[in-house]
Tab-separated table of N, CA and C in Angstrom:
chain	number	residue	atom	x	y	z
F	1	MET	N	0.854	-1.171	0.000
F	1	MET	CA	0.000	0.000	0.000
F	1	MET	C	0.904	1.239	0.000
F	2	ARG	N	0.659	2.102	-0.946
F	2	ARG	CA	1.478	3.307	-1.079
F	2	ARG	C	1.265	4.257	0.086
F	3	ARG	N	0.033	4.508	0.466
F	3	ARG	CA	-0.268	5.443	1.559
F	3	ARG	C	-0.371	4.691	2.877
F	4	THR	N	0.761	4.301	3.411
F	4	THR	CA	0.760	3.534	4.660
F	4	THR	C	0.205	4.343	5.825
F	5	ASP	N	0.186	5.669	5.696
F	5	ASP	CA	-0.401	6.494	6.761
F	5	ASP	C	-1.917	6.311	6.849
F	6	ARG	N	-2.513	5.746	5.825
F	6	ARG	CA	-3.962	5.507	5.814
F	6	ARG	C	-4.318	4.038	6.071
F	7	GLU	N	-3.327	3.187	6.198
F	7	GLU	CA	-3.575	1.766	6.397
F	7	GLU	C	-4.105	1.500	7.807
F	8	ILE	N	-5.095	0.626	7.884
F	8	ILE	CA	-5.701	0.212	9.148
F	8	ILE	C	-5.572	-1.310	9.244
F	9	LYS	N	-5.079	-1.787	10.385
F	9	LYS	CA	-4.876	-3.224	10.572
F	9	LYS	C	-5.764	-3.812	11.666
F	10	ASP	N	-6.566	-2.990	12.296
F	10	ASP	CA	-7.387	-3.406	13.428
F	10	ASP	C	-8.571	-4.263	12.962
F	11	PRO	N	-8.699	-5.518	13.440
F	11	PRO	CA	-9.827	-6.365	13.062
F	11	PRO	C	-11.187	-5.734	13.381
F	12	ALA	N	-11.272	-4.905	14.416
F	12	ALA	CA	-12.536	-4.234	14.737
F	12	ALA	C	-12.922	-3.259	13.620
F	13	PHE	N	-11.942	-2.632	12.989
F	13	PHE	CA	-12.197	-1.749	11.841
F	13	PHE	C	-12.804	-2.559	10.693
F	14	PHE	N	-12.209	-3.717	10.390
F	14	PHE	CA	-12.722	-4.556	9.302
F	14	PHE	C	-14.181	-4.921	9.558
F	15	LYS	N	-14.463	-5.395	10.767
F	15	LYS	CA	-15.837	-5.810	11.103
F	15	LYS	C	-16.798	-4.638	10.992
F	16	ASP	N	-16.399	-3.472	11.480
F	16	ASP	CA	-17.267	-2.303	11.437
F	16	ASP	C	-17.570	-1.887	9.998
F	17	VAL	N	-16.565	-1.899	9.142
F	17	VAL	CA	-16.803	-1.553	7.729
F	17	VAL	C	-17.732	-2.582	7.094
F	18	PHE	N	-17.497	-3.869	7.338
F	18	PHE	CA	-18.389	-4.894	6.786
F	18	PHE	C	-19.817	-4.717	7.295
F	19	ASP	N	-19.978	-4.401	8.568
F	19	ASP	CA	-21.314	-4.227	9.139
F	19	ASP	C	-22.033	-3.021	8.542
F	20	LYS	N	-21.301	-1.959	8.243
F	20	LYS	CA	-21.925	-0.723	7.764
F	20	LYS	C	-21.985	-0.592	6.248
F	21	SER	N	-21.237	-1.384	5.543
F	21	SER	CA	-21.218	-1.310	4.085
F	21	SER	C	-22.472	-1.972	3.503
F	22	SER	N	-23.065	-1.317	2.525
F	22	SER	CA	-24.253	-1.859	1.870
F	22	SER	C	-23.914	-2.861	0.777
F	23	ILE	N	-22.746	-2.707	0.187
F	23	ILE	CA	-22.381	-3.506	-0.981
F	23	ILE	C	-21.006	-4.131	-0.791
F	24	LEU	N	-20.892	-5.385	-1.169
F	24	LEU	CA	-19.611	-6.059	-1.288
F	24	LEU	C	-19.394	-6.282	-2.781
F	25	THR	N	-18.334	-5.711	-3.318
F	25	THR	CA	-18.007	-5.938	-4.718
F	25	THR	C	-17.047	-7.115	-4.767
F	26	VAL	N	-17.405	-8.131	-5.542
F	26	VAL	CA	-16.596	-9.349	-5.623
F	26	VAL	C	-16.135	-9.532	-7.065
F	27	ALA	N	-14.830	-9.775	-7.219
F	27	ALA	CA	-14.251	-10.041	-8.536
F	27	ALA	C	-13.947	-11.525	-8.652
F	28	PHE	N	-14.472	-12.130	-9.701
F	28	PHE	CA	-14.285	-13.549	-9.985
F	28	PHE	C	-13.331	-13.683	-11.166
F	29	ASN	N	-12.643	-14.822	-11.249
F	29	ASN	CA	-11.765	-15.082	-12.372
F	29	ASN	C	-12.613	-15.586	-13.537
F	30	ASP	N	-12.660	-14.794	-14.598
F	30	ASP	CA	-13.470	-15.137	-15.768
F	30	ASP	C	-12.594	-15.414	-16.984
F	31	GLY	N	-11.356	-15.758	-16.749
F	31	GLY	CA	-10.464	-16.016	-17.875
F	31	GLY	C	-9.679	-14.773	-18.229
F	32	GLU	N	-9.944	-14.224	-19.393
F	32	GLU	CA	-9.172	-13.069	-19.875
F	32	GLU	C	-9.386	-11.819	-19.028
F	33	TYR	N	-10.627	-11.571	-18.593
F	33	TYR	CA	-10.944	-10.388	-17.797
F	33	TYR	C	-11.619	-10.798	-16.492
F	34	PRO	N	-11.414	-10.030	-15.416
F	34	PRO	CA	-12.157	-10.314	-14.185
F	34	PRO	C	-13.650	-10.034	-14.390
F	35	TYR	N	-14.466	-10.711	-13.626
F	35	TYR	CA	-15.910	-10.495	-13.618
F	35	TYR	C	-16.246	-9.942	-12.240
F	36	CYS	N	-16.627	-8.680	-12.176
F	36	CYS	CA	-16.806	-7.974	-10.913
F	36	CYS	C	-18.286	-7.659	-10.711
F	37	VAL	N	-18.820	-8.021	-9.530
F	37	VAL	CA	-20.252	-7.892	-9.280
F	37	VAL	C	-20.498	-7.275	-7.902
F	38	PRO	N	-21.383	-6.271	-7.810
F	38	PRO	CA	-21.789	-5.756	-6.497
F	38	PRO	C	-22.868	-6.663	-5.899
F	39	LEU	N	-22.709	-7.018	-4.633
F	39	LEU	CA	-23.624	-7.963	-3.987
F	39	LEU	C	-24.028	-7.461	-2.613
F	40	ASN	N	-25.238	-7.847	-2.167
F	40	ASN	CA	-25.534	-7.643	-0.749
F	40	ASN	C	-24.942	-8.839	-0.013
F	41	PHE	N	-24.622	-8.651	1.271
F	41	PHE	CA	-23.829	-9.657	1.957
F	41	PHE	C	-23.965	-9.506	3.467
F	42	ALA	N	-23.415	-10.480	4.159
F	42	ALA	CA	-23.286	-10.398	5.617
F	42	ALA	C	-21.953	-11.018	6.012
F	43	GLU	N	-21.406	-10.515	7.105
F	43	GLU	CA	-20.196	-11.086	7.691
F	43	GLU	C	-20.637	-11.858	8.927
F	44	LEU	N	-20.241	-13.110	9.003
F	44	LEU	CA	-20.548	-13.966	10.158
F	44	LEU	C	-19.289	-14.714	10.559
F	45	GLU	N	-18.893	-14.549	11.799
F	45	GLU	CA	-17.785	-15.307	12.370
F	45	GLU	C	-16.543	-15.312	11.486
F	46	GLY	N	-16.213	-14.145	10.942
F	46	GLY	CA	-14.978	-14.004	10.185
F	46	GLY	C	-15.028	-14.434	8.734
F	47	ALA	N	-16.201	-14.763	8.229
F	47	ALA	CA	-16.362	-15.111	6.810
F	47	ALA	C	-17.425	-14.200	6.210
F	48	LEU	N	-17.396	-14.058	4.900
F	48	LEU	CA	-18.387	-13.257	4.184
F	48	LEU	C	-19.329	-14.192	3.445
F	49	TYR	N	-20.605	-13.802	3.380
F	49	TYR	CA	-21.617	-14.633	2.735
F	49	TYR	C	-22.491	-13.784	1.825
F	50	PHE	N	-22.874	-14.359	0.699
F	50	PHE	CA	-23.874	-13.745	-0.167
F	50	PHE	C	-24.753	-14.850	-0.724
F	51	HIS	N	-25.898	-14.466	-1.266
F	51	HIS	CA	-26.778	-15.463	-1.877
F	51	HIS	C	-26.886	-15.170	-3.364
F	52	CYS	N	-27.224	-16.194	-4.119
F	52	CYS	CA	-27.351	-16.036	-5.572
F	52	CYS	C	-28.257	-17.132	-6.112
F	53	ALA	N	-28.590	-16.996	-7.381
F	53	ALA	CA	-29.395	-18.023	-8.054
F	53	ALA	C	-28.617	-19.338	-8.082
F	54	ARG	N	-29.318	-20.409	-8.351
F	54	ARG	CA	-28.685	-21.731	-8.380
F	54	ARG	C	-27.894	-21.982	-9.662
F	55	GLU	N	-27.975	-21.053	-10.589
F	55	GLU	CA	-27.170	-21.148	-11.812
F	55	GLU	C	-26.837	-19.740	-12.262
F	56	GLY	N	-25.780	-19.626	-13.031
F	56	GLY	CA	-25.408	-18.313	-13.539
F	56	GLY	C	-23.905	-18.145	-13.650
F	57	HIS	N	-23.526	-16.980	-14.119
F	57	HIS	CA	-22.128	-16.724	-14.445
F	57	HIS	C	-21.213	-16.757	-13.213
F	58	LYS	N	-21.670	-16.228	-12.074
F	58	LYS	CA	-20.851	-16.270	-10.854
F	58	LYS	C	-20.478	-17.710	-10.516
F	59	LEU	N	-21.463	-18.588	-10.550
F	59	LEU	CA	-21.218	-19.987	-10.196
F	59	LEU	C	-20.333	-20.680	-11.230
F	60	ASP	N	-20.495	-20.306	-12.505
F	60	ASP	CA	-19.614	-20.858	-13.543
F	60	ASP	C	-18.167	-20.462	-13.272
F	61	CYS	N	-17.966	-19.195	-12.908
F	61	CYS	CA	-16.612	-18.716	-12.583
F	61	CYS	C	-16.054	-19.456	-11.369
F	62	LEU	N	-16.871	-19.602	-10.328
F	62	LEU	CA	-16.411	-20.268	-9.105
F	62	LEU	C	-16.079	-21.742	-9.343
F	63	ALA	N	-16.802	-22.374	-10.248
F	63	ALA	CA	-16.526	-23.774	-10.559
F	63	ALA	C	-15.141	-23.925	-11.197
F	64	ARG	N	-14.729	-22.912	-11.966
F	64	ARG	CA	-13.402	-22.936	-12.600
F	64	ARG	C	-12.298	-22.515	-11.638
F	65	ASP	N	-12.611	-21.528	-10.772
F	65	ASP	CA	-11.596	-21.002	-9.863
F	65	ASP	C	-12.299	-20.354	-8.672
F	66	PRO	N	-12.170	-20.913	-7.470
F	66	PRO	CA	-12.883	-20.379	-6.308
F	66	PRO	C	-12.222	-19.150	-5.675
F	67	HIS	N	-11.081	-18.721	-6.174
F	67	HIS	CA	-10.388	-17.571	-5.604
F	67	HIS	C	-11.055	-16.273	-6.044
F	68	VAL	N	-11.309	-15.383	-5.080
F	68	VAL	CA	-11.987	-14.114	-5.365
F	68	VAL	C	-11.240	-12.959	-4.704
F	69	HIS	N	-11.527	-11.772	-5.170
F	69	HIS	CA	-11.070	-10.537	-4.532
F	69	HIS	C	-12.332	-9.753	-4.223
F	70	PHE	N	-12.346	-9.012	-3.098
F	70	PHE	CA	-13.547	-8.269	-2.718
F	70	PHE	C	-13.171	-6.919	-2.142
F	71	ASN	N	-14.172	-6.032	-2.108
F	71	ASN	CA	-13.995	-4.697	-1.568
F	71	ASN	C	-15.316	-4.231	-0.974
F	72	ALA	N	-15.220	-3.582	0.193
F	72	ALA	CA	-16.385	-2.956	0.827
F	72	ALA	C	-15.939	-1.595	1.351
F	73	PHE	N	-16.860	-0.651	1.398
F	73	PHE	CA	-16.498	0.669	1.923
F	73	PHE	C	-17.709	1.302	2.586
F	74	ASP	N	-17.439	2.280	3.447
F	74	ASP	CA	-18.504	3.098	4.025
F	74	ASP	C	-17.959	4.505	4.263
F	75	ASN	N	-18.815	5.380	4.747
F	75	ASN	CA	-18.469	6.778	5.020
F	75	ASN	C	-17.899	7.490	3.796
F	76	LEU	N	-18.401	7.154	2.630
F	76	LEU	CA	-17.938	7.804	1.408
F	76	LEU	C	-18.493	9.219	1.355
F	77	GLU	N	-17.595	10.191	1.277
F	77	GLU	CA	-18.017	11.593	1.204
F	77	GLU	C	-17.066	12.339	0.274
F	78	VAL	N	-17.635	12.940	-0.760
F	78	VAL	CA	-16.841	13.711	-1.713
F	78	VAL	C	-16.704	15.138	-1.201
F	79	GLU	N	-15.481	15.614	-1.157
F	79	GLU	CA	-15.182	16.997	-0.770
F	79	GLU	C	-14.756	17.724	-2.042
F	80	THR	N	-15.715	18.416	-2.677
F	80	THR	CA	-15.433	19.031	-3.975
F	80	THR	C	-14.449	20.185	-3.886
F	81	VAL	N	-14.482	20.945	-2.802
F	81	VAL	CA	-13.591	22.096	-2.670
F	81	VAL	C	-12.130	21.645	-2.650
F	82	LYS	N	-11.863	20.557	-1.935
F	82	LYS	CA	-10.486	20.058	-1.833
F	82	LYS	C	-10.195	18.950	-2.848
F	83	ALA	N	-11.174	18.626	-3.668
F	83	ALA	CA	-11.027	17.587	-4.693
F	83	ALA	C	-10.487	16.283	-4.094
F	84	THR	N	-11.155	15.813	-3.040
F	84	THR	CA	-10.758	14.561	-2.404
F	84	THR	C	-12.003	13.803	-1.952
F	85	ILE	N	-11.793	12.580	-1.558
F	85	ILE	CA	-12.882	11.730	-1.064
F	85	ILE	C	-12.466	11.166	0.284
F	86	PHE	N	-13.368	11.254	1.252
F	86	PHE	CA	-13.159	10.645	2.560
F	86	PHE	C	-13.878	9.295	2.550
F	87	TYR	N	-13.272	8.289	3.180
F	87	TYR	CA	-13.834	6.937	3.130
F	87	TYR	C	-13.179	6.048	4.168
F	88	ARG	N	-13.785	4.886	4.356
F	88	ARG	CA	-13.207	3.752	5.067
F	88	ARG	C	-13.427	2.552	4.156
F	89	SER	N	-12.396	1.769	3.910
F	89	SER	CA	-12.566	0.639	3.006
F	89	SER	C	-11.793	-0.584	3.482
F	90	VAL	N	-12.268	-1.727	3.017
F	90	VAL	CA	-11.606	-2.999	3.267
F	90	VAL	C	-11.531	-3.730	1.936
F	91	SER	N	-10.344	-4.200	1.606
F	91	SER	CA	-10.144	-5.031	0.422
F	91	SER	C	-9.518	-6.335	0.881
F	92	GLY	N	-9.812	-7.387	0.149
F	92	GLY	CA	-9.225	-8.653	0.549
F	92	GLY	C	-9.376	-9.722	-0.503
F	93	THR	N	-8.849	-10.877	-0.161
F	93	THR	CA	-8.952	-12.050	-1.021
F	93	THR	C	-9.568	-13.186	-0.212
F	94	GLY	N	-10.080	-14.155	-0.932
F	94	GLY	CA	-10.664	-15.297	-0.256
F	94	GLY	C	-10.941	-16.437	-1.205
F	95	VAL	N	-11.411	-17.519	-0.620
F	95	VAL	CA	-11.796	-18.707	-1.372
F	95	VAL	C	-13.291	-18.915	-1.150
F	96	ALA	N	-14.029	-19.002	-2.249
F	96	ALA	CA	-15.488	-19.097	-2.179
F	96	ALA	C	-15.961	-20.538	-2.391
F	97	GLU	N	-17.026	-20.876	-1.664
F	97	GLU	CA	-17.626	-22.199	-1.816
F	97	GLU	C	-19.121	-22.120	-1.515
F	98	ILE	N	-19.875	-22.985	-2.142
F	98	ILE	CA	-21.310	-23.059	-1.899
F	98	ILE	C	-21.546	-23.727	-0.546
F	99	VAL	N	-22.448	-23.152	0.238
F	99	VAL	CA	-22.787	-23.677	1.561
F	99	VAL	C	-23.850	-24.758	1.409
F	100	ASP	N	-23.588	-25.930	1.971
F	100	ASP	CA	-24.548	-27.030	1.917
F	100	ASP	C	-25.356	-27.159	3.200
F	101	ASP	N	-24.816	-26.680	4.317
F	101	ASP	CA	-25.458	-26.811	5.607
F	101	ASP	C	-26.719	-25.941	5.667
F	102	GLU	N	-27.880	-26.579	5.823
F	102	GLU	CA	-29.161	-25.858	5.787
F	102	GLU	C	-29.307	-24.870	6.944
F	103	GLN	N	-28.827	-25.226	8.127
F	103	GLN	CA	-28.929	-24.304	9.259
F	103	GLN	C	-28.063	-23.075	9.034
F	104	LEU	N	-26.871	-23.265	8.499
F	104	LEU	CA	-26.005	-22.124	8.201
F	104	LEU	C	-26.659	-21.232	7.148
F	105	LYS	N	-27.282	-21.834	6.135
F	105	LYS	CA	-27.982	-21.039	5.117
F	105	LYS	C	-29.066	-20.177	5.765
F	106	LYS	N	-29.839	-20.766	6.678
F	106	LYS	CA	-30.884	-20.008	7.374
F	106	LYS	C	-30.274	-18.873	8.185
F	107	ASN	N	-29.164	-19.142	8.855
F	107	ASN	CA	-28.489	-18.112	9.647
F	107	ASN	C	-27.990	-16.970	8.753
F	108	VAL	N	-27.475	-17.321	7.593
F	108	VAL	CA	-26.990	-16.300	6.660
F	108	VAL	C	-28.155	-15.449	6.158
F	109	PHE	N	-29.248	-16.074	5.761
F	109	PHE	CA	-30.411	-15.310	5.303
F	109	PHE	C	-30.924	-14.395	6.404
F	110	ALA	N	-30.974	-14.891	7.631
F	110	ALA	CA	-31.421	-14.060	8.757
F	110	ALA	C	-30.470	-12.881	8.962
F	111	ALA	N	-29.161	-13.123	8.841
F	111	ALA	CA	-28.186	-12.043	9.011
F	111	ALA	C	-28.321	-11.000	7.903
F	112	ILE	N	-28.525	-11.443	6.674
F	112	ILE	CA	-28.707	-10.503	5.554
F	112	ILE	C	-29.989	-9.701	5.743
F	113	MET	N	-31.075	-10.375	6.124
F	113	MET	CA	-32.340	-9.662	6.358
F	113	MET	C	-32.183	-8.642	7.490
F	114	ASN	N	-31.526	-9.041	8.549
F	114	ASN	CA	-31.330	-8.139	9.682
F	114	ASN	C	-30.500	-6.928	9.284
F	115	LYS	N	-29.463	-7.157	8.499
F	115	LYS	CA	-28.589	-6.060	8.065
F	115	LYS	C	-29.334	-5.060	7.195
F	116	TYR	N	-30.103	-5.540	6.247
F	116	TYR	CA	-30.721	-4.652	5.264
F	116	TYR	C	-32.137	-4.213	5.628
F	117	CYS	N	-32.844	-5.021	6.422
F	117	CYS	CA	-34.249	-4.727	6.714
F	117	CYS	C	-34.526	-4.510	8.201
F	118	GLY	N	-33.531	-4.734	9.051
F	118	GLY	CA	-33.709	-4.514	10.483
F	118	GLY	C	-34.458	-5.608	11.207
F	119	THR	N	-34.687	-6.726	10.538
F	119	THR	CA	-35.351	-7.866	11.165
F	119	THR	C	-34.772	-9.155	10.588
F	120	PRO	N	-34.585	-10.178	11.419
F	120	PRO	CA	-34.072	-11.451	10.886
F	120	PRO	C	-35.136	-12.298	10.192
F	121	GLU	N	-36.377	-11.823	10.210
F	121	GLU	CA	-37.467	-12.596	9.610
F	121	GLU	C	-37.361	-12.599	8.089
F	122	ILE	N	-37.485	-13.789	7.507
F	122	ILE	CA	-37.442	-13.926	6.051
F	122	ILE	C	-38.874	-13.872	5.540
F	123	PRO	N	-39.192	-12.898	4.669
F	123	PRO	CA	-40.566	-12.794	4.171
F	123	PRO	C	-40.973	-14.049	3.397
F	124	PRO	N	-42.258	-14.380	3.412
F	124	PRO	CA	-42.712	-15.620	2.757
F	124	PRO	C	-42.458	-15.640	1.250
F	125	PHE	N	-42.345	-14.473	0.620
F	125	PHE	CA	-42.109	-14.463	-0.829
F	125	PHE	C	-40.637	-14.717	-1.177
F	126	LYS	N	-39.753	-14.677	-0.183
F	126	LYS	CA	-38.350	-15.035	-0.414
F	126	LYS	C	-38.220	-16.546	-0.255
F	127	LYS	N	-37.495	-17.174	-1.117
F	127	LYS	CA	-37.394	-18.633	-1.123
F	127	LYS	C	-35.934	-19.078	-0.975
F	128	PRO	N	-35.422	-19.093	0.272
F	128	PRO	CA	-34.027	-19.504	0.469
F	128	PRO	C	-33.708	-20.874	-0.122
F	129	GLU	N	-34.693	-21.760	-0.132
F	129	GLU	CA	-34.453	-23.107	-0.654
F	129	GLU	C	-34.214	-23.106	-2.171
F	130	LYS	N	-34.535	-22.008	-2.837
F	130	LYS	CA	-34.337	-21.914	-4.285
F	130	LYS	C	-33.084	-21.126	-4.654
F	131	THR	N	-32.262	-20.825	-3.659
F	131	THR	CA	-31.046	-20.066	-3.914
F	131	THR	C	-29.847	-20.775	-3.311
F	132	HIS	N	-28.683	-20.353	-3.740
F	132	HIS	CA	-27.438	-20.811	-3.124
F	132	HIS	C	-26.952	-19.741	-2.169
F	133	VAL	N	-26.257	-20.163	-1.152
F	133	VAL	CA	-25.497	-19.264	-0.283
F	133	VAL	C	-24.034	-19.593	-0.533
F	134	VAL	N	-23.244	-18.549	-0.723
F	134	VAL	CA	-21.815	-18.723	-0.978
F	134	VAL	C	-21.037	-18.123	0.186
F	135	LYS	N	-20.086	-18.889	0.676
F	135	LYS	CA	-19.204	-18.453	1.757
F	135	LYS	C	-17.855	-18.070	1.164
F	136	ILE	N	-17.346	-16.908	1.576
F	136	ILE	CA	-15.988	-16.521	1.223
F	136	ILE	C	-15.142	-16.654	2.496
F	137	SER	N	-14.251	-17.618	2.491
F	137	SER	CA	-13.283	-17.761	3.578
F	137	SER	C	-12.151	-16.781	3.287
F	138	ILE	N	-11.993	-15.809	4.167
F	138	ILE	CA	-11.049	-14.721	3.933
F	138	ILE	C	-9.613	-15.214	4.099
F	139	THR	N	-8.762	-14.870	3.115
F	139	THR	CA	-7.346	-15.233	3.186
F	139	THR	C	-6.450	-14.017	3.417
F	140	SER	N	-6.926	-12.815	3.069
F	140	SER	CA	-6.160	-11.596	3.353
F	140	SER	C	-7.113	-10.415	3.444
F	141	LEU	N	-6.733	-9.428	4.270
F	141	LEU	CA	-7.518	-8.203	4.427
F	141	LEU	C	-6.584	-7.004	4.516
F	142	THR	N	-7.010	-5.918	3.907
F	142	THR	CA	-6.314	-4.647	4.011
F	142	THR	C	-7.353	-3.573	4.278
F	143	GLY	N	-7.118	-2.766	5.289
F	143	GLY	CA	-8.020	-1.663	5.599
F	143	GLY	C	-7.366	-0.344	5.254
F	144	LYS	N	-8.189	0.603	4.827
F	144	LYS	CA	-7.675	1.923	4.478
F	144	LYS	C	-8.721	2.962	4.850
F	145	GLN	N	-8.232	4.100	5.313
F	145	GLN	CA	-9.145	5.157	5.745
F	145	GLN	C	-8.560	6.520	5.381
F	146	HIS	N	-9.414	7.360	4.830
F	146	HIS	CA	-9.089	8.772	4.646
F	146	HIS	C	-10.151	9.515	5.425
F	147	ALA	N	-9.819	9.822	6.656
F	147	ALA	CA	-10.791	10.417	7.581
F	147	ALA	C	-10.939	11.910	7.338
F	148	LYS	N	-12.145	12.384	7.498
F	148	LYS	CA	-12.422	13.813	7.408
F	148	LYS	C	-11.832	14.493	8.654
F	149	PRO	N	-11.092	15.568	8.455
F	149	PRO	CA	-10.506	16.245	9.619
F	149	PRO	C	-11.579	16.774	10.570
F	150	ALA	N	-11.290	16.719	11.855
F	150	ALA	CA	-12.211	17.265	12.858
F	150	ALA	C	-12.305	18.769	12.674
F	151	VAL	N	-13.500	19.272	12.833
F	151	VAL	CA	-13.728	20.714	12.649
F	151	VAL	C	-13.562	21.445	13.947
């Protein structure tokens, strides 16, 4: 990292950014070019989880290569006068796999619902049994922050 003065190594920082970030952008190996997708997600016990359809390009990529890169951020604020952006971000790598454990899938859906809707209840029109849950086991993390100066 070039700006080591902005590097954050505290695990509590990583968890806080994951908890407050609305989107996890995940890059999959698609051969010649990366395939990068914004996803809703939850962090549970040191791993990242997202849900997806039971078929599609993400799963095709994962079947060829389970290694992924991801990024999450929060507190994004553009300062036009100073031509800068304030933020907190986490980037990392991991290995992705489809979750087979039904109880873990339910826990992940409850965590995602709680994060985005404020309740762990899964609405009846959502069909967890018709989707996959993917776990990203984190292999590396880097935190970075450009904090807004105190006034």
